Short mmCIF file of C-alpha atoms in Angstrom, two decimals:
data_model
loop_
_atom_site.label_atom_id
_atom_site.label_comp_id
_atom_site.label_asym_id
_atom_site.label_seq_id
_atom_site.Cartn_x
_atom_site.Cartn_y
_atom_site.Cartn_z
CA LYS A 1 72.38 18.67 11.27
CA GLN A 2 74.84 17.91 13.82
CA GLU A 3 78.48 17.75 12.60
CA VAL A 4 81.40 16.33 14.86
CA THR A 5 85.21 17.21 13.83
CA GLN A 6 88.08 15.89 15.38
CA ILE A 7 91.65 17.48 15.17
CA PRO A 8 94.37 16.32 14.54
CA ALA A 9 93.61 13.07 12.57
CA ALA A 10 96.73 11.56 13.47
CA LEU A 11 99.16 12.07 16.24
CA SER A 12 102.58 10.66 17.01
CA VAL A 13 104.36 11.19 20.46
CA PRO A 14 107.22 9.88 22.35
CA GLU A 15 106.14 7.74 25.62
CA GLY A 16 105.56 9.84 28.61
CA GLU A 17 104.34 12.81 26.97
CA ASN A 18 101.14 14.59 28.04
CA LEU A 19 98.78 15.02 25.18
CA VAL A 20 95.38 16.69 24.11
CA LEU A 21 93.11 15.38 21.53
CA ASN A 22 90.27 17.96 20.21
CA CYS A 23 86.68 17.45 19.28
CA SER A 24 84.14 20.07 18.16
CA PHE A 25 80.33 19.99 17.15
CA THR A 26 78.23 22.51 15.52
CA ASP A 27 75.14 22.17 17.30
CA SER A 28 75.52 22.95 21.08
CA ALA A 29 71.95 21.26 22.05
CA ILE A 30 73.71 18.07 23.12
CA TYR A 31 72.69 15.62 25.96
CA ASN A 32 75.99 14.40 26.60
CA LEU A 33 79.61 13.49 25.11
CA GLN A 34 81.42 10.31 24.96
CA TRP A 35 84.75 9.45 24.15
CA PHE A 36 85.73 6.07 22.88
CA ARG A 37 88.82 4.21 22.23
CA GLN A 38 88.95 1.69 19.25
CA ASP A 39 91.91 -0.78 18.67
CA PRO A 40 92.48 -2.04 15.30
CA GLY A 41 89.80 -4.31 13.68
CA LYS A 42 87.77 -4.08 17.05
CA GLY A 43 84.75 -2.62 18.43
CA LEU A 44 84.67 0.55 20.70
CA THR A 45 85.55 0.70 24.27
CA SER A 46 83.90 3.66 26.24
CA LEU A 47 86.28 5.78 28.23
CA LEU A 48 84.44 8.71 29.46
CA LEU A 49 80.99 10.25 29.44
CA ILE A 50 80.28 13.83 30.00
CA GLN A 51 76.79 15.03 30.58
CA SER A 52 75.86 18.42 29.15
CA SER A 53 75.61 19.75 32.43
CA GLN A 54 79.22 18.85 33.79
CA ARG A 55 82.43 20.42 32.83
CA GLU A 56 84.84 17.40 32.98
CA GLN A 57 85.39 13.61 33.84
CA THR A 58 88.39 11.99 35.01
CA SER A 59 89.31 8.21 34.93
CA GLY A 60 93.08 7.54 35.69
CA ARG A 61 95.32 9.02 33.29
CA LEU A 62 92.41 10.43 31.33
CA ASN A 63 90.58 13.77 31.68
CA ALA A 64 87.86 14.80 29.34
CA SER A 65 86.33 18.41 29.41
CA LEU A 66 83.46 19.81 27.93
CA ASP A 67 82.46 23.49 26.78
CA LYS A 68 79.23 23.08 25.44
CA SER A 69 78.45 26.68 24.70
CA SER A 70 81.55 26.89 22.34
CA GLY A 71 80.95 23.34 20.85
CA ARG A 72 84.25 21.93 22.25
CA SER A 73 85.61 18.84 24.30
CA THR A 74 89.01 17.78 24.79
CA LEU A 75 90.56 14.58 25.94
CA TYR A 76 93.86 14.74 27.99
CA ILE A 77 96.08 11.87 28.33
CA ALA A 78 98.72 11.91 31.01
CA ALA A 79 101.98 10.34 30.76
CA SER A 80 101.10 8.31 27.61
CA GLN A 81 102.28 4.85 27.24
CA PRO A 82 102.56 2.50 24.03
CA GLY A 83 99.34 0.84 25.07
CA ASP A 84 97.56 4.08 24.60
CA SER A 85 98.17 3.56 20.85
CA ALA A 86 94.69 3.35 19.11
CA THR A 87 92.14 5.69 17.65
CA TYR A 88 90.15 7.87 19.84
CA LEU A 89 86.63 8.81 18.82
CA CYS A 90 84.25 11.38 20.34
CA ALA A 91 80.43 11.33 19.81
CA VAL A 92 77.50 13.41 20.81
CA SER A 93 74.15 12.29 21.73
CA LEU A 94 70.71 14.11 21.27
CA SER A 95 68.05 14.60 23.72
CA GLY A 96 65.02 12.15 23.50
CA SER A 97 64.60 8.49 24.18
CA ALA A 98 66.66 7.06 21.35
CA ARG A 99 70.01 8.96 22.23
CA GLN A 100 71.49 8.65 18.88
CA LEU A 101 75.22 9.02 18.87
CA THR A 102 76.97 11.47 16.03
CA PHE A 103 80.63 10.35 15.85
CA GLY A 104 83.80 12.20 14.79
CA SER A 105 86.18 10.97 12.26
CA GLY A 106 88.67 9.95 15.01
CA THR A 107 92.10 10.85 15.99
CA GLN A 108 94.69 8.08 15.39
CA LEU A 109 97.10 8.07 18.25
CA THR A 110 100.60 6.28 18.16
CA VAL A 111 102.89 6.39 21.28
CA LEU A 112 106.42 5.54 20.57
CA PRO A 113 108.26 3.57 23.05
CA SER B 1 76.86 -8.24 34.23
CA GLN B 2 75.65 -7.31 30.63
CA THR B 3 77.51 -8.55 27.64
CA ILE B 4 76.88 -7.97 23.96
CA HIS B 5 77.36 -10.50 21.16
CA GLN B 6 77.74 -10.20 17.48
CA TRP B 7 77.98 -13.00 14.82
CA PRO B 8 79.53 -13.79 12.43
CA ALA B 9 82.84 -12.00 13.21
CA THR B 10 83.76 -11.96 9.50
CA LEU B 11 81.92 -12.70 6.48
CA VAL B 12 82.77 -12.60 2.70
CA GLN B 13 79.60 -12.49 0.51
CA PRO B 14 79.19 -12.15 -3.33
CA VAL B 15 77.12 -9.09 -4.85
CA GLY B 16 73.58 -9.72 -4.95
CA SER B 17 73.67 -12.45 -2.02
CA PRO B 18 71.31 -11.97 1.00
CA LEU B 19 72.78 -10.93 4.38
CA SER B 20 71.81 -11.54 8.12
CA LEU B 21 73.85 -10.08 11.05
CA GLU B 22 72.88 -11.02 14.52
CA CYS B 23 73.31 -9.26 17.81
CA THR B 24 72.12 -10.14 21.20
CA VAL B 25 72.47 -8.68 24.72
CA GLU B 26 72.50 -10.38 27.90
CA GLY B 27 72.05 -9.42 31.37
CA THR B 28 69.53 -6.46 30.64
CA SER B 29 65.83 -6.19 29.54
CA ASN B 30 64.32 -3.73 26.94
CA PRO B 31 67.49 -1.81 25.95
CA ASN B 32 67.89 0.86 23.42
CA LEU B 33 69.73 -1.07 20.51
CA TYR B 34 71.86 0.44 17.55
CA TRP B 35 73.44 -0.81 14.37
CA TYR B 36 76.42 1.39 12.88
CA ARG B 37 78.60 0.74 9.88
CA GLN B 38 82.36 1.98 9.80
CA ALA B 39 83.13 1.95 6.08
CA ALA B 40 86.81 2.29 4.90
CA GLY B 41 88.13 5.77 5.29
CA ARG B 42 84.77 6.92 6.86
CA GLY B 43 83.55 7.57 10.27
CA LEU B 44 81.00 5.52 12.12
CA GLN B 45 77.52 6.02 10.92
CA LEU B 46 74.23 5.33 12.57
CA LEU B 47 72.13 3.01 10.51
CA PHE B 48 68.98 1.95 12.56
CA TYR B 49 68.06 2.02 16.16
CA SER B 50 65.37 0.63 18.17
CA VAL B 51 63.67 1.44 21.56
CA GLY B 52 61.84 -1.63 22.08
CA ILE B 53 60.42 -4.84 20.22
CA GLY B 54 59.13 -4.12 16.85
CA GLN B 55 60.18 -0.54 16.96
CA ILE B 56 62.81 0.07 14.24
CA SER B 57 63.80 3.77 13.05
CA SER B 58 66.26 4.19 10.06
CA GLU B 59 68.76 6.96 9.88
CA VAL B 60 69.78 6.81 6.37
CA PRO B 61 68.14 5.34 3.32
CA GLN B 62 70.04 2.17 2.18
CA ASN B 63 69.82 -1.46 0.84
CA LEU B 64 69.72 -2.66 4.50
CA SER B 65 66.83 -3.37 6.91
CA ALA B 66 66.75 -4.13 10.58
CA SER B 67 64.22 -5.98 12.64
CA ARG B 68 63.87 -6.81 16.56
CA PRO B 69 62.13 -10.04 17.03
CA GLN B 70 62.96 -10.23 20.56
CA ASP B 71 63.59 -8.08 23.30
CA ARG B 72 67.48 -8.47 23.31
CA GLN B 73 67.85 -9.45 19.78
CA PHE B 74 68.64 -7.03 17.01
CA ILE B 75 68.95 -8.28 13.26
CA LEU B 76 70.39 -6.46 10.39
CA SER B 77 69.40 -7.70 6.71
CA SER B 78 69.72 -7.38 3.05
CA LYS B 79 68.09 -9.03 0.29
CA LYS B 80 70.66 -8.31 -2.19
CA LEU B 81 74.15 -6.99 -1.16
CA LEU B 82 75.85 -4.16 -3.01
CA LEU B 83 79.98 -3.65 -3.22
CA SER B 84 79.11 -0.62 -1.17
CA ASP B 85 77.78 -2.47 1.78
CA SER B 86 81.21 -3.59 2.72
CA GLY B 87 82.26 -2.32 5.90
CA PHE B 88 82.80 -3.11 9.70
CA TYR B 89 79.26 -3.46 11.42
CA LEU B 90 78.96 -2.62 14.86
CA CYS B 91 76.01 -3.28 17.22
CA ALA B 92 75.52 -1.19 20.54
CA TRP B 93 73.27 -0.92 23.32
CA LEU B 94 72.46 1.84 25.91
CA LEU B 95 72.91 1.73 29.63
CA THR B 96 72.31 4.60 31.67
CA ASP B 97 73.41 7.26 28.96
CA THR B 98 76.47 5.16 27.87
CA GLN B 99 76.58 3.30 24.76
CA TYR B 100 78.37 -0.21 24.76
CA PHE B 101 79.65 -1.76 21.57
CA GLY B 102 79.99 -5.32 20.51
CA PRO B 103 82.92 -6.71 18.88
CA GLY B 104 81.77 -6.09 15.44
CA THR B 105 81.18 -8.01 12.24
CA ARG B 106 83.70 -7.34 9.23
CA LEU B 107 81.68 -7.61 5.93
CA THR B 108 83.38 -8.05 2.54
CA VAL B 109 81.29 -7.90 -0.41
CA LEU B 110 82.95 -9.29 -3.78
#
């Protein structure tokens, strides 16, 4: 059974810092990996999708990497801002038409002004 | 463009009462649809998914059921709610490998 772990559970940084969020998964036979952002009481916003054949994806100040063989992904946030404060979730999907996602428990990020 | 709707946004129900949560998607046809639950202090758990009308797969045994009466409509139901059914329920759909989520329904069972 696939298990996804995110470290740290919570992180507090001053504005302007670069930071890295970690995600690990136990079964490397994934189809893809997604990073999401969740604001309190809200749904999930998709940030980045990395296919299993890819090594990284970038969107603005966000860069996600994937090392499938070691079961690890990182989300790098450059020049953090208070508006980046949220919970960040990673999820992996299986092959097959259903594409079910297995989620980590998330990292709660607070960027202090 | 594609959008996903969920209602109601919040719901407070007594134990033993029935439940019906609705999710609809606009701007696409025959999407994969998903129901997730996020309980307090726990991660997101996949409850049901559907790859087409009338096709429902359950991921965990529970007090809930799902139905897909129309192509872009996904319903989550229960005949008798339990306290443990409280949580944040999220509907999602799949577009070219990316799952997109609705705004969610906050359910409190008292």
